[in-house]
mmCIF file with all atom_site columns, C-alpha atoms in Angstrom:
data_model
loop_
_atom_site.group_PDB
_atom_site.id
_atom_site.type_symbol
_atom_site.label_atom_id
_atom_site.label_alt_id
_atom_site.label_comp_id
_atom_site.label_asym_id
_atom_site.label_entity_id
_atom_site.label_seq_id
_atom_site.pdbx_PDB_ins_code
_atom_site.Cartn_x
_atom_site.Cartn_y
_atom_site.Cartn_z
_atom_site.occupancy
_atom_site.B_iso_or_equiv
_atom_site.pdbx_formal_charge
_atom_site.auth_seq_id
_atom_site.auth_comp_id
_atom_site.auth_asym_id
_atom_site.auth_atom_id
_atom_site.pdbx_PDB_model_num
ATOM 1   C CA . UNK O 1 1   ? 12.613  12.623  -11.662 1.00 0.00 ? 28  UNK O CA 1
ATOM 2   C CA . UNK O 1 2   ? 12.316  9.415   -8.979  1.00 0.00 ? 29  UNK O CA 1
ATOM 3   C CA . UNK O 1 3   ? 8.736   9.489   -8.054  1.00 0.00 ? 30  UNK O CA 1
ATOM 4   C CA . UNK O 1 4   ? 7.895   7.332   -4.761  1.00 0.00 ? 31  UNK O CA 1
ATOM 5   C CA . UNK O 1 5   ? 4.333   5.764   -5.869  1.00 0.00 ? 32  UNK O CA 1
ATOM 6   C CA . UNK O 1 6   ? 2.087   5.012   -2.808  1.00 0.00 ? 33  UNK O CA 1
ATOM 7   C CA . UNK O 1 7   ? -0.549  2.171   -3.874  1.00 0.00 ? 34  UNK O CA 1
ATOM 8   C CA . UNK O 1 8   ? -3.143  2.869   -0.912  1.00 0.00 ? 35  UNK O CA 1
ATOM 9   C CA . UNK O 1 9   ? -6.411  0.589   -0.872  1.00 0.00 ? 36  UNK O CA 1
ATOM 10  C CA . UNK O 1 10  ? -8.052  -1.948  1.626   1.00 0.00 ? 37  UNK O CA 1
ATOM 11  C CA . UNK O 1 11  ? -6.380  -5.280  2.093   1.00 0.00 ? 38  UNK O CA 1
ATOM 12  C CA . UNK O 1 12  ? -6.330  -7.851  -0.250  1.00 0.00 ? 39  UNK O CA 1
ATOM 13  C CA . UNK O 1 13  ? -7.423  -5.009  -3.064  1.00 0.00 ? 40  UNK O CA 1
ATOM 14  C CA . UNK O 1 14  ? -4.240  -5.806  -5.401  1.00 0.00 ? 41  UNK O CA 1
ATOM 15  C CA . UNK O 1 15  ? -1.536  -3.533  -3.989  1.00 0.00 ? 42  UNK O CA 1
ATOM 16  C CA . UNK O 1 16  ? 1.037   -5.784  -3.287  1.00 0.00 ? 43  UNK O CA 1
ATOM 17  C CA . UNK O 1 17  ? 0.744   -7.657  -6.813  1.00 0.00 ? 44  UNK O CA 1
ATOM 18  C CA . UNK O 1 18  ? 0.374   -4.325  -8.684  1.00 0.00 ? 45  UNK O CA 1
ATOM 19  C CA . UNK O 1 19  ? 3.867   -3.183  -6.705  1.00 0.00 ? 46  UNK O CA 1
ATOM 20  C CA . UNK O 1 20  ? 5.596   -6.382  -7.255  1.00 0.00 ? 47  UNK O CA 1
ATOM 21  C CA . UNK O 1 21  ? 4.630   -6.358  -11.153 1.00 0.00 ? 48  UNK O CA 1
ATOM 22  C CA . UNK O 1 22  ? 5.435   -2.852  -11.754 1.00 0.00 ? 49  UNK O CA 1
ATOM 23  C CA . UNK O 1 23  ? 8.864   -3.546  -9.805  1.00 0.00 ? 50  UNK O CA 1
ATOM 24  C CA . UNK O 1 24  ? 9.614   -6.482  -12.100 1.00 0.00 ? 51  UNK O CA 1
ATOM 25  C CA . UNK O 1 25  ? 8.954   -4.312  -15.389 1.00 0.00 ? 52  UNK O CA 1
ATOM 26  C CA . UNK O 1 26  ? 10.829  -1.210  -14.002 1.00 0.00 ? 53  UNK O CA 1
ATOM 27  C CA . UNK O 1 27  ? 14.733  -2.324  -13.043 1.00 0.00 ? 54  UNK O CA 1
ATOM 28  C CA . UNK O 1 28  ? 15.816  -0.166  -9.968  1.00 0.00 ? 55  UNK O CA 1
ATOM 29  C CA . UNK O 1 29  ? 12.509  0.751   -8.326  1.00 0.00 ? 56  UNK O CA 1
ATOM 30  C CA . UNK O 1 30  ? 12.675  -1.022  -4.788  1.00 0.00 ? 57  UNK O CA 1
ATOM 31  C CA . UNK O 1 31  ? 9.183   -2.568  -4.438  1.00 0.00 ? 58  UNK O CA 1
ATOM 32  C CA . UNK O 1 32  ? 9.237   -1.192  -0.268  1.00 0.00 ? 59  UNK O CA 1
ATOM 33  C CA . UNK O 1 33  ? 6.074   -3.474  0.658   1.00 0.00 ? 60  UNK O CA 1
ATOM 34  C CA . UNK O 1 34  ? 6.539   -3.319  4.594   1.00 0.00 ? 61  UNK O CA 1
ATOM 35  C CA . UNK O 1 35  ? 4.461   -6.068  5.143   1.00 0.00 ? 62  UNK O CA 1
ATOM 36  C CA . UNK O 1 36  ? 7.088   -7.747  3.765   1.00 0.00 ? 63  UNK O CA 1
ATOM 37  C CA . UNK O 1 37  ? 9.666   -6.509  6.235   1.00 0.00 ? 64  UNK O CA 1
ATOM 38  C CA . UNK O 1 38  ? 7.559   -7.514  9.273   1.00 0.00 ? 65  UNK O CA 1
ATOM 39  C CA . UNK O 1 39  ? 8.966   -10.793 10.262  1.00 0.00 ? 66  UNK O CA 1
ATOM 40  C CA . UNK O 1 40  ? 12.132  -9.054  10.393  1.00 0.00 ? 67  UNK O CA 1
ATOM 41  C CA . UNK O 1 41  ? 11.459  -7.516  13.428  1.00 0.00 ? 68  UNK O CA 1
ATOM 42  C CA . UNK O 1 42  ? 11.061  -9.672  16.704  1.00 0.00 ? 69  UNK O CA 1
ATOM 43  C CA . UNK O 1 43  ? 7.910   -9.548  18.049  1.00 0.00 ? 70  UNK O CA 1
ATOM 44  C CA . UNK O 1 44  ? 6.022   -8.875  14.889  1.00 0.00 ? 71  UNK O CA 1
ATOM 45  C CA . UNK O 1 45  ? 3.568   -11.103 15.717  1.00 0.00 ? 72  UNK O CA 1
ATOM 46  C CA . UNK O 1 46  ? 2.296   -9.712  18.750  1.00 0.00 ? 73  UNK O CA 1
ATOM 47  C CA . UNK O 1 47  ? -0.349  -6.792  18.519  1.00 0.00 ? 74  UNK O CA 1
ATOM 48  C CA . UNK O 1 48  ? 0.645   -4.916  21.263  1.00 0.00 ? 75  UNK O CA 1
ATOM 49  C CA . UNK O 1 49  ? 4.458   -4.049  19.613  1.00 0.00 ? 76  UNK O CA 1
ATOM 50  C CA . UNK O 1 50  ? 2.400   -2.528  16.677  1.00 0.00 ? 77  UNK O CA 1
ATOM 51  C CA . UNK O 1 51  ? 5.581   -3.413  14.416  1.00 0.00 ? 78  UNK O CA 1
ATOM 52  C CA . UNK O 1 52  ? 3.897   -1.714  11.652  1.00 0.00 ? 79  UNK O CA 1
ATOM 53  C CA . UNK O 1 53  ? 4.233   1.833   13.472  1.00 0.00 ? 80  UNK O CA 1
ATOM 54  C CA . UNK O 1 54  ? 7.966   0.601   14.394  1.00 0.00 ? 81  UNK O CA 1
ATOM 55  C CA . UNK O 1 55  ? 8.604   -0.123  10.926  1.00 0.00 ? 82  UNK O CA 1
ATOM 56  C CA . UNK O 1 56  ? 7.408   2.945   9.095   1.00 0.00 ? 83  UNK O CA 1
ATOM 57  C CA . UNK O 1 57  ? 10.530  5.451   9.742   1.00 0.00 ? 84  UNK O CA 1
ATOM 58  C CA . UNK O 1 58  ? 12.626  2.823   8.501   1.00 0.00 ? 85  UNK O CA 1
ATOM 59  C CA . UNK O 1 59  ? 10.494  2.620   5.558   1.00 0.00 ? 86  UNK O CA 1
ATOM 60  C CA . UNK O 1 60  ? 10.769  6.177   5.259   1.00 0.00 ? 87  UNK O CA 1
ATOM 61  C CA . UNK O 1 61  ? 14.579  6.346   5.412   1.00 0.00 ? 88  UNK O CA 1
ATOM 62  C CA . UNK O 1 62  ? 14.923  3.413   3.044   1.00 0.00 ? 89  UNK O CA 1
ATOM 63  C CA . UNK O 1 63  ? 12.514  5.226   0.295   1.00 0.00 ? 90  UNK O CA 1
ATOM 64  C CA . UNK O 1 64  ? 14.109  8.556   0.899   1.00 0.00 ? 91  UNK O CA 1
ATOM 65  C CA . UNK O 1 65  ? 17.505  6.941   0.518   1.00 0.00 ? 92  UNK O CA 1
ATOM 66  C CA . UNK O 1 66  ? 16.570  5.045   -2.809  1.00 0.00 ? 93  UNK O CA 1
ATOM 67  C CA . UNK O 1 67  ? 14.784  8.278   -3.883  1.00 0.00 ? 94  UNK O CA 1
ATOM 68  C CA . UNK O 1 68  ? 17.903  9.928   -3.474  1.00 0.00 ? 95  UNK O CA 1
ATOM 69  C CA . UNK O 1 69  ? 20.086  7.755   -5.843  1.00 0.00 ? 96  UNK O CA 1
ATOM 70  C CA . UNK O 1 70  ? 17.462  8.659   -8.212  1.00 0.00 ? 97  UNK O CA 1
ATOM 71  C CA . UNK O 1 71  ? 15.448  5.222   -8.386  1.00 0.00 ? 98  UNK O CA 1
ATOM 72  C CA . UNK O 1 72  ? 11.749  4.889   -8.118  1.00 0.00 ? 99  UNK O CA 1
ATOM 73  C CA . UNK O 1 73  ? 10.024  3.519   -5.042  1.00 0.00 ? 100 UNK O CA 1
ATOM 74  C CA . UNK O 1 74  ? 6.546   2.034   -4.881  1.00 0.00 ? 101 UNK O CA 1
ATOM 75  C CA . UNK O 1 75  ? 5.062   1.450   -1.452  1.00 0.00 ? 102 UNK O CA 1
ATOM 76  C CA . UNK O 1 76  ? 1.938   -0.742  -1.700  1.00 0.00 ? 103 UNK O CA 1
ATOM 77  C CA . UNK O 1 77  ? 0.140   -0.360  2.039   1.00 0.00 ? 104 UNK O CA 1
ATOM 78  C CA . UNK O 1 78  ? -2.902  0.857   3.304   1.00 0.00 ? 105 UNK O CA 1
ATOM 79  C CA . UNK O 1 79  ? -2.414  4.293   5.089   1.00 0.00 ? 106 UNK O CA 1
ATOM 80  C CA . UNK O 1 80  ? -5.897  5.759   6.311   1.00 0.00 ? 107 UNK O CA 1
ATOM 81  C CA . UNK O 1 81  ? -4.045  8.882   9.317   1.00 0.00 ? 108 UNK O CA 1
ATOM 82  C CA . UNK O 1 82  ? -3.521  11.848  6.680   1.00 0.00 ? 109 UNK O CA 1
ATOM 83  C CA . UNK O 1 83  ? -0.401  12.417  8.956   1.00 0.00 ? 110 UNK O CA 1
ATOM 84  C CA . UNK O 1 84  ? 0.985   9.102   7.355   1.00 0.00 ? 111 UNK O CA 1
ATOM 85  C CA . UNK O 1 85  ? 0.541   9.574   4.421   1.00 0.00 ? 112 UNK O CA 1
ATOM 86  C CA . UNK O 1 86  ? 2.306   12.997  4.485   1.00 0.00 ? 113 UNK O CA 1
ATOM 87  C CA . UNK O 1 87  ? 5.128   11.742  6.036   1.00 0.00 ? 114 UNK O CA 1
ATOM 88  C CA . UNK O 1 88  ? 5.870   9.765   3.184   1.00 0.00 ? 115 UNK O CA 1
ATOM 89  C CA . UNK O 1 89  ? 5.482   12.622  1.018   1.00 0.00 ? 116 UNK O CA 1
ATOM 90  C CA . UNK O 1 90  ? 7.666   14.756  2.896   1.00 0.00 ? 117 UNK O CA 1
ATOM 91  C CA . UNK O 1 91  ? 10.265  11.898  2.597   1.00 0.00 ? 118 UNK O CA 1
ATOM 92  C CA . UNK O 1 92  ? 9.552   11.606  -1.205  1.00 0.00 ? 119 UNK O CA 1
ATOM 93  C CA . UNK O 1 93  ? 10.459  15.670  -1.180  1.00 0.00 ? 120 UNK O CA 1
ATOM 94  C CA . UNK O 1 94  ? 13.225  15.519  1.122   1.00 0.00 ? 121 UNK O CA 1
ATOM 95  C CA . UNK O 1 95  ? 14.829  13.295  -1.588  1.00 0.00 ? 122 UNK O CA 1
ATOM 96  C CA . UNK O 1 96  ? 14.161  15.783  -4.484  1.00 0.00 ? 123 UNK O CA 1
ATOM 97  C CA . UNK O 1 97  ? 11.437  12.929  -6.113  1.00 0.00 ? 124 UNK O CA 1
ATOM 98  C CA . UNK O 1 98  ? 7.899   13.307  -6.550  1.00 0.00 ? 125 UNK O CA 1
ATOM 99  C CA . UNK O 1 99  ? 5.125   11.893  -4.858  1.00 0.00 ? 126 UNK O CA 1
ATOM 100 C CA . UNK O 1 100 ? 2.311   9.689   -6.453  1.00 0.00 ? 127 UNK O CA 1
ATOM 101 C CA . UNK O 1 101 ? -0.700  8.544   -4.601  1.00 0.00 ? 128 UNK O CA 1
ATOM 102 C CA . UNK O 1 102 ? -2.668  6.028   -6.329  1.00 0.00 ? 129 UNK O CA 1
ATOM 103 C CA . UNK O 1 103 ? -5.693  4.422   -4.474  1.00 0.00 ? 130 UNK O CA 1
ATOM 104 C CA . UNK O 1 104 ? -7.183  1.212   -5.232  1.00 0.00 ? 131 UNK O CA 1
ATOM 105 C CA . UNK O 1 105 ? -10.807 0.189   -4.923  1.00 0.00 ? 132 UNK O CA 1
ATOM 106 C CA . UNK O 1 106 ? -13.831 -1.977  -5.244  1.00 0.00 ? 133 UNK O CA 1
ATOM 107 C CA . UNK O 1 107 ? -17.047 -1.701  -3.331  1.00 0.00 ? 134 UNK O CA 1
ATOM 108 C CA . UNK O 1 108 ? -17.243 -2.949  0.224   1.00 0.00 ? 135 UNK O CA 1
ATOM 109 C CA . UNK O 1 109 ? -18.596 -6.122  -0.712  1.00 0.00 ? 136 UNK O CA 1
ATOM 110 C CA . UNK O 1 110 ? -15.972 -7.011  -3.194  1.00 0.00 ? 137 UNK O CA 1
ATOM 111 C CA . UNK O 1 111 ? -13.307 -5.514  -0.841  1.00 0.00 ? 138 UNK O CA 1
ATOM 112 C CA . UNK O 1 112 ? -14.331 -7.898  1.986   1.00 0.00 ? 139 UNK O CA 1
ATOM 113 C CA . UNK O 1 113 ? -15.026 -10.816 -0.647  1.00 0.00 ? 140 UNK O CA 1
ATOM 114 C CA . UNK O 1 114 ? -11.522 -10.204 -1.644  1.00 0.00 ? 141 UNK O CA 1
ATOM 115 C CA . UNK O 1 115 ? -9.758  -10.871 1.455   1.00 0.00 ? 142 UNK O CA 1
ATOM 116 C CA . UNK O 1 116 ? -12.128 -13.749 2.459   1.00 0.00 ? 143 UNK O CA 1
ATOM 117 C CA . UNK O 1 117 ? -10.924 -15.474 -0.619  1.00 0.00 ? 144 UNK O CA 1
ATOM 118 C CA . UNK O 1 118 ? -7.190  -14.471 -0.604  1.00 0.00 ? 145 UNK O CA 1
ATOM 119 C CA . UNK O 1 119 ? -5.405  -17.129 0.247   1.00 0.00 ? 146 UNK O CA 1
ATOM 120 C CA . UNK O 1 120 ? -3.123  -17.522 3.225   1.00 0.00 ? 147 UNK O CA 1
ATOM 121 C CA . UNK O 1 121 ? 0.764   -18.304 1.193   1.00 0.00 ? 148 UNK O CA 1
ATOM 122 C CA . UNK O 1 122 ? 2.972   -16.803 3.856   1.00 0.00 ? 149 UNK O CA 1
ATOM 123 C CA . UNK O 1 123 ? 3.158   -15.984 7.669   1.00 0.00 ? 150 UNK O CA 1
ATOM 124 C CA . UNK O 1 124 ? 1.963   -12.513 6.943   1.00 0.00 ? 151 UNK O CA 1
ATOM 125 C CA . UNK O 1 125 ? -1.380  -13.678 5.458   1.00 0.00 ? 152 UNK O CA 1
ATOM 126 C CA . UNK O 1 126 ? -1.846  -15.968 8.087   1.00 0.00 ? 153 UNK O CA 1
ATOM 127 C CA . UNK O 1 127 ? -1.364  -13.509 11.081  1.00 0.00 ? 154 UNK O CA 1
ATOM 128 C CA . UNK O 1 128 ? -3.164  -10.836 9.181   1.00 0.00 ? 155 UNK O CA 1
ATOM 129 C CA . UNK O 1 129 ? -6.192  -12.942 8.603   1.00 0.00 ? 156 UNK O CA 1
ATOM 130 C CA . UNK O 1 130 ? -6.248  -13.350 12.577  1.00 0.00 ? 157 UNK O CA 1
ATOM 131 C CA . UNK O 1 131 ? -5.933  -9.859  12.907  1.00 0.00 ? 158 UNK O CA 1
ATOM 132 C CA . UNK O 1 132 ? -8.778  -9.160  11.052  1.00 0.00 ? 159 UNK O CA 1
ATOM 133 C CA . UNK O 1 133 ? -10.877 -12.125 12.469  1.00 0.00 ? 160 UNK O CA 1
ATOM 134 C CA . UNK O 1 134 ? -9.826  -10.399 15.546  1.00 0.00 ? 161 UNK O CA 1
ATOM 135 C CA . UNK O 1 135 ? -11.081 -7.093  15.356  1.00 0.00 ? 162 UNK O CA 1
ATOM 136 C CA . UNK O 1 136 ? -14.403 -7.889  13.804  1.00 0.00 ? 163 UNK O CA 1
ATOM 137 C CA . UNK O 1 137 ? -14.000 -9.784  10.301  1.00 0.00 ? 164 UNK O CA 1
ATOM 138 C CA . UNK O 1 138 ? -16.046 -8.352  7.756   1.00 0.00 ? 165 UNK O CA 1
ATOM 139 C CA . UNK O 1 139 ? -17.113 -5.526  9.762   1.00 0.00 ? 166 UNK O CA 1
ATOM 140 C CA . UNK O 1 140 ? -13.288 -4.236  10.845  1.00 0.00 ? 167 UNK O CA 1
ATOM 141 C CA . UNK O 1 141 ? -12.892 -4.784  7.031   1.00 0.00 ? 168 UNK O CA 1
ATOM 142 C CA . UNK O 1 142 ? -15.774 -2.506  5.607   1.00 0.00 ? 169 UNK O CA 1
ATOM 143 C CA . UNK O 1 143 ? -14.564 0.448   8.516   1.00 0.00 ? 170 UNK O CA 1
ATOM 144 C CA . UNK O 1 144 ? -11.262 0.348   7.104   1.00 0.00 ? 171 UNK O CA 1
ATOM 145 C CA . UNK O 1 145 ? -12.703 0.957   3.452   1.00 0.00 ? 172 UNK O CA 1
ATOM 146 C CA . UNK O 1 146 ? -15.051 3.720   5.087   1.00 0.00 ? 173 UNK O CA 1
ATOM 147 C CA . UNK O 1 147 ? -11.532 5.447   6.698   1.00 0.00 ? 174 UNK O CA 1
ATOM 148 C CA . UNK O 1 148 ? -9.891  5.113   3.786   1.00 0.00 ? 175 UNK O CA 1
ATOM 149 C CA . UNK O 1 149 ? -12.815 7.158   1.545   1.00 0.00 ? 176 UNK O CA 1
ATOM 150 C CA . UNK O 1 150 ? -13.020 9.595   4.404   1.00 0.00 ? 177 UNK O CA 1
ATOM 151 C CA . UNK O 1 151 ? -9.762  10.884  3.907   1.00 0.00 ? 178 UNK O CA 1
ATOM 152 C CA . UNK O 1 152 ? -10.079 11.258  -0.037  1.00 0.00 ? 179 UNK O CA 1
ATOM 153 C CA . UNK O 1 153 ? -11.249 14.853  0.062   1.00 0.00 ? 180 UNK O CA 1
ATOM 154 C CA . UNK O 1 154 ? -8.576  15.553  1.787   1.00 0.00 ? 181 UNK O CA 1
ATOM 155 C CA . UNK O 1 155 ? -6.291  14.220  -0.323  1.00 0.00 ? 182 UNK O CA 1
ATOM 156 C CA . UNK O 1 156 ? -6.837  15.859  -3.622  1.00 0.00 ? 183 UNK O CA 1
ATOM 157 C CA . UNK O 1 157 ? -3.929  14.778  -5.734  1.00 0.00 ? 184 UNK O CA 1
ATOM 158 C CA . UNK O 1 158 ? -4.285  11.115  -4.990  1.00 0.00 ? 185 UNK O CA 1
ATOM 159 C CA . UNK O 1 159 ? -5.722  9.451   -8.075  1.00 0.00 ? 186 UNK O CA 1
ATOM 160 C CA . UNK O 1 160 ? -8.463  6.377   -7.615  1.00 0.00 ? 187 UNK O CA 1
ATOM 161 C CA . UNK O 1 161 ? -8.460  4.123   -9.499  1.00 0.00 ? 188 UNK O CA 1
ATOM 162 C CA . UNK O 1 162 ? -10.982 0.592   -9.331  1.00 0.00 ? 189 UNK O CA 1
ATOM 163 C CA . UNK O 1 163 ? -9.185  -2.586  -9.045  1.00 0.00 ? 190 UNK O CA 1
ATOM 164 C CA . UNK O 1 164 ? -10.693 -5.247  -11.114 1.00 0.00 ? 191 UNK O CA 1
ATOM 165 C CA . UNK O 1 165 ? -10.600 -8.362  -9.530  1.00 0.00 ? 192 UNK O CA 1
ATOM 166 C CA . UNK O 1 166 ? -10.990 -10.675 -12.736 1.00 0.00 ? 193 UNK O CA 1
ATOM 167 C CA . UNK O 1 167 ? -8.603  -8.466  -14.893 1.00 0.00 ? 194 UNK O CA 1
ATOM 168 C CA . UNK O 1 168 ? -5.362  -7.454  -13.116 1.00 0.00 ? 195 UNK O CA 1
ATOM 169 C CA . UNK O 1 169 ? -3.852  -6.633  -16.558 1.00 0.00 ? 196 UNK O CA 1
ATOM 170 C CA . UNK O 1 170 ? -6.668  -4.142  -16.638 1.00 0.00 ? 197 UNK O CA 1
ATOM 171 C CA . UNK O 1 171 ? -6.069  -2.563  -13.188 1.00 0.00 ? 198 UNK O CA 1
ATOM 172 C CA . UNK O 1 172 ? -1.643  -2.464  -14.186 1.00 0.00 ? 199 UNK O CA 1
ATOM 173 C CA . UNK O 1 173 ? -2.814  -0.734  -17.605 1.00 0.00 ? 200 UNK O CA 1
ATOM 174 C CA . UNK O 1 174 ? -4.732  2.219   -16.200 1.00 0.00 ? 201 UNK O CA 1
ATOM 175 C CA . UNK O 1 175 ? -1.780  2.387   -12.973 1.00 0.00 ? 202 UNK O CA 1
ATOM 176 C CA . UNK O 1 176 ? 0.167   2.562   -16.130 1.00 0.00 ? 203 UNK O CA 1
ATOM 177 C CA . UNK O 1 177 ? -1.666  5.145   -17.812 1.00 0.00 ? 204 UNK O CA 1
ATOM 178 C CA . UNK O 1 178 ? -1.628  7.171   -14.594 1.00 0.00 ? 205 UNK O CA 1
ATOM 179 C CA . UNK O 1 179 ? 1.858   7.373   -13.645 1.00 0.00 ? 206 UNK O CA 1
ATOM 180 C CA . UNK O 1 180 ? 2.912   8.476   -17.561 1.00 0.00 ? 207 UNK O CA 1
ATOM 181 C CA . UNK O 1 181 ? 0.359   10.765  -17.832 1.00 0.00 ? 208 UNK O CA 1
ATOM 182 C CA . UNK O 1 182 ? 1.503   12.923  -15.393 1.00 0.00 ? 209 UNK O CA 1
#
């Protein structure tokens, strides 16, 4: 069965490189990072057209789609509104696939640590870091973290799982171990 696997955690926690690596080592499965897909919209860089919330029904009809044709789909982005999340779901089961939620974390100080190091490759990066900066650096940072563990209980079948900074191969083994032992 196609299985859409959400890779939720704060920014900069691995989710991107976890979903482009298990992509590369699984032919088919669209890698449907939506960061990705924001320069593609005009505007993107301006907060007020929140292209993210413009972009996530597209992202939704492009998983179920994929789902459909009976390919995987793994969508690495931070979702913190339970009604997000769900709507993915609901497009993973609309498309007869499963849905996987895998969250990624490290304690607030290595989360924050972790995107004050990343560095800035592409557009994206840049314009995210001075989102961040915008809304409060460190602080904005360690509120998203506390959003994202708020919603946990609420989210019983999403599996956590600790991203290890100085052992990716670690963190891909037990996403691994995850997704085939279920």
């Amino acid at each position: 069965m196609a299985r859409l696997i959400h890779l939720n955690g704060p920014p900069a926690i691995g989710k991107s490189t976890l979903a482009a690596r298990y992509a590369d080592e699984h032919p088919g499965t669209l890698n449907l990072d939506i960061d990705r897909l924001l320069p593609l919209v005009g505007g993107w860089t301006d907060p007020a057209n929140d292209t993210h919330l413009l972009l996530r029904p597209a992202a939704r009809a492009m998983a179920r789609a994929h789902l459909a044709g009976g390919h995987d789909v793994v969508l690495p982005q931070y979702l913190a509104r339970l009604d997000e999340i769900e709507a993915f779901a609901a497009s993973a089961r609309s498309a007869g696939a499963d849905f996987r939620e895998i969250v990624l974390l490290a304690d607030a100080d290595e989360c924050v640590a972790r995107f004050t190091d990343r560095p800035d490759e592409t557009t994206w990066d840049r314009h995210n870091r001075t989102i961040v900066d915008e809304q409060g650096g460190d602080v904005f940072l360690r509120g998203m973290l506390a959003s994202l563990l708020a919603i946990l209980p609420r989210r019983p079948d999403a599996v956590v799982l600790t991203s290890v900074r100085a052992d990716p191969d670690a963190t891909y083994r037990a996403l691994l171990s995850q997704l085939d032992g279920r």
